mmCIF file of N, CA, C and O in Angstrom:
data_model
loop_
_atom_site.group_PDB
_atom_site.id
_atom_site.type_symbol
_atom_site.label_atom_id
_atom_site.label_comp_id
_atom_site.label_asym_id
_atom_site.label_seq_id
_atom_site.Cartn_x
_atom_site.Cartn_y
_atom_site.Cartn_z
ATOM 1 N N MET A 4 152.741 -121.465 2.056
ATOM 2 C CA MET A 4 153.631 -120.439 1.849
ATOM 3 C C MET A 4 154.371 -120.237 0.575
ATOM 4 O O MET A 4 154.811 -121.506 0.442
ATOM 5 N N THR A 5 154.292 -119.249 -0.195
ATOM 6 C CA THR A 5 155.178 -119.517 -1.473
ATOM 7 C C THR A 5 156.603 -119.224 -1.286
ATOM 8 O O THR A 5 156.787 -118.727 -0.458
ATOM 9 N N ASP A 6 157.089 -119.776 -2.111
ATOM 10 C CA ASP A 6 158.578 -119.386 -2.395
ATOM 11 C C ASP A 6 158.943 -117.962 -2.122
ATOM 12 O O ASP A 6 159.832 -117.525 -1.440
ATOM 13 N N LEU A 7 158.369 -116.889 -2.927
ATOM 14 C CA LEU A 7 158.615 -115.703 -2.740
ATOM 15 C C LEU A 7 158.292 -115.002 -1.351
ATOM 16 O O LEU A 7 159.274 -114.504 -0.790
ATOM 17 N N LYS A 8 157.499 -115.368 -0.719
ATOM 18 C CA LYS A 8 157.118 -115.076 0.721
ATOM 19 C C LYS A 8 158.212 -115.553 1.647
ATOM 20 O O LYS A 8 158.749 -115.026 2.636
ATOM 21 N N ARG A 9 158.794 -116.678 1.361
ATOM 22 C CA ARG A 9 159.772 -117.184 2.245
ATOM 23 C C ARG A 9 161.154 -116.790 2.001
ATOM 24 O O ARG A 9 161.977 -116.837 2.882
ATOM 25 N N ARG A 10 161.332 -116.168 0.868
ATOM 26 C CA ARG A 10 162.737 -115.547 0.645
ATOM 27 C C ARG A 10 163.104 -114.147 1.242
ATOM 28 O O ARG A 10 162.108 -113.456 1.285
ATOM 29 N N CYS A 11 164.241 -114.151 1.966
ATOM 30 C CA CYS A 11 164.552 -112.956 2.669
ATOM 31 C C CYS A 11 165.213 -112.070 1.922
ATOM 32 O O CYS A 11 165.228 -110.769 2.018
ATOM 33 N N GLU A 12 165.720 -112.306 0.736
ATOM 34 C CA GLU A 12 166.331 -111.715 -0.183
ATOM 35 C C GLU A 12 166.045 -111.672 -1.548
ATOM 36 O O GLU A 12 165.922 -112.652 -1.995
ATOM 37 N N ALA A 13 166.007 -110.724 -2.301
ATOM 38 C CA ALA A 13 165.310 -110.484 -3.805
ATOM 39 C C ALA A 13 166.372 -111.529 -4.444
ATOM 40 O O ALA A 13 167.664 -111.339 -4.361
ATOM 41 N N ARG A 14 166.021 -112.185 -5.482
ATOM 42 C CA ARG A 14 166.906 -112.867 -6.510
ATOM 43 C C ARG A 14 167.077 -112.035 -7.562
ATOM 44 O O ARG A 14 165.959 -111.292 -7.976
ATOM 45 N N ARG A 15 168.230 -112.141 -8.177
ATOM 46 C CA ARG A 15 168.669 -111.362 -9.279
ATOM 47 C C ARG A 15 168.899 -112.306 -10.561
ATOM 48 O O ARG A 15 169.380 -113.365 -10.364
ATOM 49 N N ARG A 16 168.277 -112.172 -11.548
ATOM 50 C CA ARG A 16 168.378 -112.763 -12.955
ATOM 51 C C ARG A 16 169.830 -112.600 -13.322
ATOM 52 O O ARG A 16 170.391 -111.385 -13.598
ATOM 53 N N VAL A 17 170.498 -113.801 -13.487
ATOM 54 C CA VAL A 17 171.965 -113.518 -13.985
ATOM 55 C C VAL A 17 172.133 -114.918 -14.954
ATOM 56 O O VAL A 17 171.324 -115.553 -15.050
ATOM 57 N N ARG A 18 173.227 -114.997 -15.630
ATOM 58 C CA ARG A 18 173.830 -115.836 -16.418
ATOM 59 C C ARG A 18 175.020 -115.969 -16.401
ATOM 60 O O ARG A 18 175.698 -115.418 -17.237
ATOM 61 N N THR A 19 175.607 -116.655 -15.525
ATOM 62 C CA THR A 19 176.896 -116.772 -15.151
ATOM 63 C C THR A 19 177.406 -118.145 -14.771
ATOM 64 O O THR A 19 176.665 -119.173 -14.343
ATOM 65 N N ASP A 20 178.695 -118.648 -15.372
ATOM 66 C CA ASP A 20 179.242 -119.706 -15.163
ATOM 67 C C ASP A 20 179.367 -119.877 -13.617
ATOM 68 O O ASP A 20 179.848 -119.020 -12.928
ATOM 69 N N VAL A 21 179.042 -121.199 -12.922
ATOM 70 C CA VAL A 21 179.404 -121.683 -11.697
ATOM 71 C C VAL A 21 179.832 -122.776 -11.857
ATOM 72 O O VAL A 21 179.471 -123.793 -12.261
ATOM 73 N N TYR A 22 181.101 -123.154 -11.025
ATOM 74 C CA TYR A 22 181.701 -124.333 -10.733
ATOM 75 C C TYR A 22 181.006 -125.085 -9.371
ATOM 76 O O TYR A 22 181.109 -124.440 -8.533
ATOM 77 N N VAL A 23 180.398 -126.049 -9.480
ATOM 78 C CA VAL A 23 179.993 -126.869 -8.506
ATOM 79 C C VAL A 23 180.791 -128.044 -7.932
ATOM 80 O O VAL A 23 180.886 -129.000 -8.928
ATOM 81 N N VAL A 24 181.252 -128.216 -6.956
ATOM 82 C CA VAL A 24 182.228 -129.193 -6.397
ATOM 83 C C VAL A 24 181.494 -129.988 -5.393
ATOM 84 O O VAL A 24 180.951 -129.476 -4.419
ATOM 85 N N VAL A 25 181.139 -131.363 -5.898
ATOM 86 C CA VAL A 25 180.613 -132.280 -4.916
ATOM 87 C C VAL A 25 181.527 -133.073 -4.050
ATOM 88 O O VAL A 25 182.299 -133.832 -4.788
ATOM 89 N N PRO A 26 181.374 -133.336 -2.915
ATOM 90 C CA PRO A 26 182.641 -134.135 -2.294
ATOM 91 C C PRO A 26 182.345 -135.567 -2.955
ATOM 92 O O PRO A 26 181.493 -136.137 -3.091
ATOM 93 N N GLY A 27 183.540 -136.130 -3.086
ATOM 94 C CA GLY A 27 183.889 -137.223 -3.710
ATOM 95 C C GLY A 27 183.491 -137.290 -5.172
ATOM 96 O O GLY A 27 183.424 -138.522 -5.669
ATOM 97 N N SER A 28 183.444 -136.158 -5.718
ATOM 98 C CA SER A 28 183.041 -136.205 -7.206
ATOM 99 C C SER A 28 184.023 -135.167 -7.881
ATOM 100 O O SER A 28 184.826 -134.546 -7.369
ATOM 101 N N THR A 29 183.538 -135.058 -9.190
ATOM 102 C CA THR A 29 184.426 -134.134 -9.929
ATOM 103 C C THR A 29 183.619 -132.629 -9.964
ATOM 104 O O THR A 29 182.688 -132.560 -9.573
ATOM 105 N N ARG A 30 184.662 -131.855 -10.501
ATOM 106 C CA ARG A 30 183.961 -130.200 -10.458
ATOM 107 C C ARG A 30 182.950 -130.359 -11.661
ATOM 108 O O ARG A 30 183.613 -130.714 -12.658
ATOM 109 N N HIS A 31 181.963 -129.763 -11.534
ATOM 110 C CA HIS A 31 181.009 -129.557 -12.669
ATOM 111 C C HIS A 31 180.847 -128.070 -13.145
ATOM 112 O O HIS A 31 180.793 -127.078 -12.074
ATOM 113 N N ARG A 32 181.262 -127.658 -14.413
ATOM 114 C CA ARG A 32 180.912 -126.280 -14.873
ATOM 115 C C ARG A 32 179.445 -126.164 -15.416
ATOM 116 O O ARG A 32 179.151 -126.900 -16.270
ATOM 117 N N LEU A 33 178.764 -125.296 -14.675
ATOM 118 C CA LEU A 33 177.194 -125.138 -14.934
ATOM 119 C C LEU A 33 176.882 -123.707 -15.240
ATOM 120 O O LEU A 33 177.812 -122.851 -15.098
ATOM 121 N N ARG A 34 175.485 -123.512 -15.227
ATOM 122 C CA ARG A 34 175.101 -122.102 -15.316
ATOM 123 C C ARG A 34 174.136 -121.868 -14.235
ATOM 124 O O ARG A 34 173.321 -122.566 -14.121
ATOM 125 N N ALA A 35 174.527 -120.657 -13.616
ATOM 126 C CA ALA A 35 173.561 -120.104 -12.631
ATOM 127 C C ALA A 35 172.571 -119.122 -13.153
ATOM 128 O O ALA A 35 173.091 -118.443 -14.222
ATOM 129 N N THR A 36 171.283 -119.331 -13.114
ATOM 130 C CA THR A 36 170.446 -118.382 -13.839
ATOM 131 C C THR A 36 169.750 -117.426 -12.717
ATOM 132 O O THR A 36 169.209 -116.234 -13.314
ATOM 133 N N ASN A 37 169.785 -117.571 -11.406
ATOM 134 C CA ASN A 37 169.274 -116.586 -10.636
ATOM 135 C C ASN A 37 170.247 -116.516 -9.047
ATOM 136 O O ASN A 37 170.696 -117.697 -8.948
ATOM 137 N N LEU A 38 170.295 -115.388 -8.624
ATOM 138 C CA LEU A 38 171.174 -115.577 -7.463
ATOM 139 C C LEU A 38 170.576 -114.377 -6.524
ATOM 140 O O LEU A 38 170.274 -113.424 -6.883
ATOM 141 N N SER A 39 170.917 -114.741 -5.087
ATOM 142 C CA SER A 39 170.666 -113.642 -4.374
ATOM 143 C C SER A 39 171.900 -113.975 -3.270
ATOM 144 O O SER A 39 172.763 -114.674 -3.191
ATOM 145 N N SER A 40 171.869 -112.910 -2.044
ATOM 146 C CA SER A 40 172.948 -113.238 -1.238
ATOM 147 C C SER A 40 172.682 -114.345 -0.445
ATOM 148 O O SER A 40 173.915 -114.887 0.355
ATOM 149 N N ARG A 41 171.780 -115.245 -0.370
ATOM 150 C CA ARG A 41 171.425 -116.559 0.294
ATOM 151 C C ARG A 41 171.127 -117.564 -0.356
ATOM 152 O O ARG A 41 171.139 -118.917 0.037
ATOM 153 N N GLY A 42 171.080 -117.583 -1.697
ATOM 154 C CA GLY A 42 170.807 -118.723 -2.685
ATOM 155 C C GLY A 42 171.009 -118.530 -4.016
ATOM 156 O O GLY A 42 171.195 -117.610 -4.617
ATOM 157 N N VAL A 43 171.253 -119.664 -4.766
ATOM 158 C CA VAL A 43 171.449 -119.644 -6.220
ATOM 159 C C VAL A 43 170.669 -120.841 -6.810
ATOM 160 O O VAL A 43 170.381 -121.950 -6.201
ATOM 161 N N PHE A 44 170.297 -120.710 -8.192
ATOM 162 C CA PHE A 44 169.588 -121.730 -9.097
ATOM 163 C C PHE A 44 170.549 -122.057 -9.879
ATOM 164 O O PHE A 44 171.113 -121.167 -10.570
ATOM 165 N N VAL A 45 171.007 -123.514 -10.072
ATOM 166 C CA VAL A 45 171.979 -123.999 -10.904
ATOM 167 C C VAL A 45 171.281 -124.761 -11.898
ATOM 168 O O VAL A 45 170.740 -125.771 -11.703
ATOM 169 N N GLU A 46 171.465 -124.461 -13.293
ATOM 170 C CA GLU A 46 170.783 -125.224 -14.274
ATOM 171 C C GLU A 46 171.600 -126.430 -14.531
ATOM 172 O O GLU A 46 172.869 -126.658 -14.597
ATOM 173 N N GLY A 47 171.041 -127.499 -14.862
ATOM 174 C CA GLY A 47 171.467 -128.886 -15.318
ATOM 175 C C GLY A 47 172.254 -129.851 -14.433
ATOM 176 O O GLY A 47 172.824 -130.715 -14.864
ATOM 177 N N LEU A 48 171.859 -129.675 -13.131
ATOM 178 C CA LEU A 48 172.527 -130.495 -12.199
ATOM 179 C C LEU A 48 171.479 -130.831 -11.172
ATOM 180 O O LEU A 48 171.004 -130.096 -10.314
ATOM 181 N N CYS A 49 170.912 -132.157 -11.151
ATOM 182 C CA CYS A 49 169.801 -132.359 -10.017
ATOM 183 C C CYS A 49 170.412 -133.474 -9.014
ATOM 184 O O CYS A 49 171.031 -134.419 -9.206
ATOM 185 N N LEU A 50 170.663 -132.855 -7.969
ATOM 186 C CA LEU A 50 171.217 -133.441 -6.667
ATOM 187 C C LEU A 50 170.438 -133.625 -5.698
ATOM 188 O O LEU A 50 169.173 -132.945 -5.637
ATOM 189 N N PRO A 51 170.397 -134.741 -4.712
ATOM 190 C CA PRO A 51 169.538 -134.991 -3.609
ATOM 191 C C PRO A 51 169.578 -133.482 -2.939
ATOM 192 O O PRO A 51 170.559 -132.986 -2.396
ATOM 193 N N ARG A 52 168.403 -133.580 -2.061
ATOM 194 C CA ARG A 52 168.107 -132.396 -1.117
ATOM 195 C C ARG A 52 169.264 -132.805 -0.142
ATOM 196 O O ARG A 52 169.049 -133.897 0.477
ATOM 197 N N GLY A 53 169.763 -131.687 0.391
ATOM 198 C CA GLY A 53 170.645 -131.864 1.724
ATOM 199 C C GLY A 53 172.138 -131.865 1.389
ATOM 200 O O GLY A 53 172.906 -131.954 2.061
ATOM 201 N N THR A 54 172.475 -132.177 0.048
ATOM 202 C CA THR A 54 173.740 -132.396 -0.466
ATOM 203 C C THR A 54 174.497 -131.028 -0.356
ATOM 204 O O THR A 54 174.058 -130.073 -0.827
ATOM 205 N N GLN A 55 175.486 -131.236 0.482
ATOM 206 C CA GLN A 55 176.639 -130.339 0.670
ATOM 207 C C GLN A 55 177.463 -129.868 -0.507
ATOM 208 O O GLN A 55 178.185 -130.877 -0.932
ATOM 209 N N VAL A 56 177.740 -128.815 -0.968
ATOM 210 C CA VAL A 56 178.492 -128.463 -2.289
ATOM 211 C C VAL A 56 179.392 -127.269 -1.756
ATOM 212 O O VAL A 56 178.939 -126.501 -1.057
ATOM 213 N N THR A 57 180.364 -127.075 -2.892
ATOM 214 C CA THR A 57 181.096 -125.859 -2.725
ATOM 215 C C THR A 57 180.839 -125.182 -4.192
ATOM 216 O O THR A 57 180.937 -126.002 -5.273
ATOM 217 N N LEU A 58 180.402 -124.064 -3.891
ATOM 218 C CA LEU A 58 180.254 -123.244 -5.298
ATOM 219 C C LEU A 58 181.508 -122.319 -5.408
ATOM 220 O O LEU A 58 182.000 -121.504 -4.753
ATOM 221 N N GLN A 59 181.807 -122.057 -6.861
ATOM 222 C CA GLN A 59 182.751 -121.063 -7.611
ATOM 223 C C GLN A 59 182.346 -120.248 -8.472
ATOM 224 O O GLN A 59 181.968 -120.935 -9.308
ATOM 225 N N PHE A 60 182.119 -118.913 -8.379
ATOM 226 C CA PHE A 60 181.677 -118.112 -9.378
ATOM 227 C C PHE A 60 182.413 -116.816 -9.430
ATOM 228 O O PHE A 60 182.825 -116.367 -8.412
ATOM 229 N N ALA A 61 182.230 -116.082 -10.536
ATOM 230 C CA ALA A 61 182.595 -114.849 -10.644
ATOM 231 C C ALA A 61 181.531 -113.934 -10.987
ATOM 232 O O ALA A 61 180.861 -114.112 -11.955
ATOM 233 N N LEU A 62 181.469 -112.549 -10.235
ATOM 234 C CA LEU A 62 180.567 -111.761 -10.586
ATOM 235 C C LEU A 62 181.185 -110.281 -11.240
ATOM 236 O O LEU A 62 182.211 -109.884 -10.310
ATOM 237 N N ARG A 63 180.638 -109.688 -11.839
ATOM 238 C CA ARG A 63 181.275 -108.470 -12.454
ATOM 239 C C ARG A 63 180.535 -107.107 -11.986
ATOM 240 O O ARG A 63 179.363 -107.230 -12.346
ATOM 241 N N PHE A 64 181.140 -106.314 -11.325
ATOM 242 C CA PHE A 64 180.253 -105.103 -10.746
ATOM 243 C C PHE A 64 181.223 -104.038 -11.553
ATOM 244 O O PHE A 64 182.411 -103.320 -11.055
ATOM 245 N N GLY A 65 180.738 -103.406 -12.672
ATOM 246 C CA GLY A 65 181.389 -102.407 -13.440
ATOM 247 C C GLY A 65 182.769 -102.968 -14.092
ATOM 248 O O GLY A 65 182.739 -103.980 -14.736
ATOM 249 N N SER A 66 183.631 -102.382 -13.634
ATOM 250 C CA SER A 66 185.129 -102.882 -14.210
ATOM 251 C C SER A 66 185.650 -103.773 -13.157
ATOM 252 O O SER A 66 186.874 -104.172 -13.425
ATOM 253 N N VAL A 67 185.176 -104.209 -12.240
ATOM 254 C CA VAL A 67 185.718 -104.964 -11.128
ATOM 255 C C VAL A 67 184.955 -106.277 -11.171
ATOM 256 O O VAL A 67 183.726 -106.368 -11.010
ATOM 257 N N THR A 68 185.835 -107.375 -11.232
ATOM 258 C CA THR A 68 185.287 -108.748 -11.210
ATOM 259 C C THR A 68 185.872 -109.386 -9.842
ATOM 260 O O THR A 68 187.053 -109.382 -9.580
ATOM 261 N N ARG A 69 184.576 -110.062 -9.044
ATOM 262 C CA ARG A 69 185.204 -110.650 -7.814
ATOM 263 C C ARG A 69 184.814 -112.168 -7.974
ATOM 264 O O ARG A 69 183.730 -112.721 -8.491
ATOM 265 N N VAL A 70 185.734 -112.905 -7.450
ATOM 266 C CA VAL A 70 185.543 -114.518 -7.376
ATOM 267 C C VAL A 70 185.105 -114.856 -6.158
ATOM 268 O O VAL A 70 185.616 -114.507 -4.941
ATOM 269 N N HIS A 71 183.734 -115.569 -6.121
ATOM 270 C CA HIS A 71 183.363 -115.940 -5.004
ATOM 271 C C HIS A 71 183.489 -117.501 -4.668
ATOM 272 O O HIS A 71 183.028 -118.186 -5.559
ATOM 273 N N ARG A 72 183.587 -117.945 -3.475
ATOM 274 C CA ARG A 72 183.714 -119.383 -3.306
ATOM 275 C C ARG A 72 182.583 -119.441 -1.823
ATOM 276 O O ARG A 72 182.893 -118.683 -0.632
ATOM 277 N N ARG A 73 181.689 -120.308 -2.052
ATOM 278 C CA ARG A 73 180.817 -120.407 -0.943
ATOM 279 C C ARG A 73 180.287 -121.959 -0.775
ATOM 280 O O ARG A 73 180.364 -122.612 -1.777
ATOM 281 N N LEU A 74 180.050 -122.372 0.481
ATOM 282 C CA LEU A 74 179.440 -123.520 0.796
ATOM 283 C C LEU A 74 178.062 -123.465 0.706
ATOM 284 O O LEU A 74 177.533 -122.442 0.852
ATOM 285 N N ALA A 75 177.374 -124.643 0.201
ATOM 286 C CA ALA A 75 175.841 -124.433 -0.028
ATOM 287 C C ALA A 75 175.321 -125.881 0.051
ATOM 288 O O ALA A 75 175.889 -126.947 -0.034
ATOM 289 N N THR A 76 173.958 -125.769 0.495
ATOM 290 C CA THR A 76 173.174 -126.834 0.507
ATOM 291 C C THR A 76 171.916 -126.882 -0.397
ATOM 292 O O THR A 76 171.385 -126.066 -0.592
ATOM 293 N N VAL A 77 171.930 -128.259 -0.952
ATOM 294 C CA VAL A 77 170.568 -127.994 -1.911
ATOM 295 C C VAL A 77 169.279 -128.287 -1.155
ATOM 296 O O VAL A 77 169.115 -128.923 -0.319
ATOM 297 N N ALA A 78 168.616 -127.133 -1.439
ATOM 298 C CA ALA A 78 167.333 -126.908 -0.811
ATOM 299 C C ALA A 78 166.258 -127.566 -1.497
ATOM 300 O O ALA A 78 165.212 -128.072 -1.129
ATOM 301 N N HIS A 79 166.169 -127.634 -2.963
ATOM 302 C CA HIS A 79 165.347 -128.277 -3.895
ATOM 303 C C HIS A 79 165.760 -128.714 -5.205
ATOM 304 O O HIS A 79 166.894 -127.847 -5.587
ATOM 305 N N ALA A 80 165.527 -129.732 -5.816
ATOM 306 C CA ALA A 80 166.125 -130.196 -7.031
ATOM 307 C C ALA A 80 164.722 -130.395 -7.902
ATOM 308 O O ALA A 80 163.709 -130.766 -7.614
ATOM 309 N N SER A 81 165.013 -130.279 -9.273
ATOM 310 C CA SER A 81 164.034 -130.466 -10.241
ATOM 311 C C SER A 81 164.766 -131.105 -11.403
ATOM 312 O O SER A 81 165.974 -130.809 -11.560
ATOM 313 N N PRO A 82 163.954 -131.420 -12.596
ATOM 314 C CA PRO A 82 164.933 -132.060 -13.734
ATOM 315 C C PRO A 82 165.723 -130.711 -14.407
ATOM 316 O O PRO A 82 166.365 -131.130 -15.114
ATOM 317 N N ARG A 83 165.135 -129.739 -14.334
ATOM 318 C CA ARG A 83 165.689 -128.385 -14.640
ATOM 319 C C ARG A 83 167.287 -128.114 -14.198
ATOM 320 O O ARG A 83 167.913 -127.545 -14.452
ATOM 321 N N GLY A 84 167.208 -128.468 -12.760
ATOM 322 C CA GLY A 84 168.366 -128.069 -11.930
ATOM 323 C C GLY A 84 168.131 -127.962 -10.584
ATOM 324 O O GLY A 84 167.112 -128.521 -10.024
ATOM 325 N N SER A 85 168.916 -127.269 -9.561
ATOM 326 C CA SER A 85 169.010 -127.524 -8.064
ATOM 327 C C SER A 85 169.231 -126.007 -7.517
ATOM 328 O O SER A 85 169.925 -125.207 -8.095
ATOM 329 N N GLY A 86 168.247 -125.858 -6.778
ATOM 330 C CA GLY A 86 168.166 -124.474 -5.923
ATOM 331 C C GLY A 86 169.056 -124.887 -4.619
ATOM 332 O O GLY A 86 168.733 -125.741 -3.978
ATOM 333 N N MET A 87 169.879 -123.857 -4.661
ATOM 334 C CA MET A 87 170.882 -124.222 -3.220
ATOM 335 C C MET A 87 170.945 -122.941 -2.364
ATOM 336 O O MET A 87 170.725 -121.875 -2.911
ATOM 337 N N ARG A 88 170.871 -123.287 -1.046
ATOM 338 C CA ARG A 88 171.009 -122.176 -0.148
ATOM 339 C C ARG A 88 172.172 -122.070 0.374
ATOM 340 O O ARG A 88 172.987 -123.155 0.817
ATOM 341 N N MET A 89 172.750 -120.859 0.390
ATOM 342 C CA MET A 89 174.226 -120.771 0.671
ATOM 343 C C MET A 89 174.357 -120.425 2.294
ATOM 344 O O MET A 89 173.523 -119.949 2.912
ATOM 345 N N ILE A 90 175.517 -121.022 2.742
ATOM 346 C CA ILE A 90 175.787 -121.376 4.164
ATOM 347 C C ILE A 90 176.627 -120.142 4.527
ATOM 348 O O ILE A 90 177.563 -119.667 3.822
ATOM 349 N N PRO A 91 176.008 -119.234 5.505
ATOM 350 C CA PRO A 91 176.570 -117.780 5.835
ATOM 351 C C PRO A 91 178.086 -117.923 6.193
ATOM 352 O O PRO A 91 178.557 -119.227 6.564
ATOM 353 N N ARG A 92 178.894 -116.985 5.537
ATOM 354 C CA ARG A 92 180.286 -117.199 5.696
ATOM 355 C C ARG A 92 180.824 -117.490 7.220
ATOM 356 O O ARG A 92 181.752 -118.122 7.261
ATOM 357 N N TYR A 93 180.227 -116.985 8.358
ATOM 358 C CA TYR A 93 180.854 -117.044 9.525
ATOM 359 C C TYR A 93 180.481 -118.448 10.055
ATOM 360 O O TYR A 93 181.062 -118.895 10.919
ATOM 361 N N GLN A 94 179.665 -119.278 9.250
ATOM 362 C CA GLN A 94 179.575 -120.638 9.522
ATOM 363 C C GLN A 94 180.420 -121.714 8.661
ATOM 364 O O GLN A 94 180.645 -122.657 8.803
ATOM 365 N N ASP A 95 181.243 -121.025 7.738
ATOM 366 C CA ASP A 95 181.910 -121.704 6.814
ATOM 367 C C ASP A 95 183.216 -121.801 7.484
ATOM 368 O O ASP A 95 183.988 -120.562 7.236
ATOM 369 N N SER A 96 183.747 -122.607 7.963
ATOM 370 C CA SER A 96 185.300 -122.813 8.354
ATOM 371 C C SER A 96 186.371 -122.821 7.568
ATOM 372 O O SER A 96 187.523 -122.971 7.715
ATOM 373 N N ARG A 97 185.972 -123.161 6.133
ATOM 374 C CA ARG A 97 186.853 -123.391 5.189
ATOM 375 C C ARG A 97 187.155 -121.955 4.292
ATOM 376 O O ARG A 97 188.128 -121.923 3.589
ATOM 377 N N ASP A 98 186.425 -120.875 4.515
ATOM 378 C CA ASP A 98 186.719 -119.803 3.607
ATOM 379 C C ASP A 98 187.354 -118.664 4.634
ATOM 380 O O ASP A 98 187.034 -118.491 5.660
#
């Protein structure tokens, strides 16, 4: 099964800064290159699969900018970056 068939939501190409907080580590300022309601690809950070992180990013919709904070798990990693699956908000006890 291809990645496209497994995805439930369409990914949107974006170029936005994202802060990735790894437990026990510092906060990393990186670049997200595609985003959906359930996942994001972050360039420049190759983390082990299964690592749980906190993502912080801002998205602009017209004249409104919203800051998002989500828990995510690394689903796949490559030398280019990490694909992360966001944990649904109802499962996120910290938000």
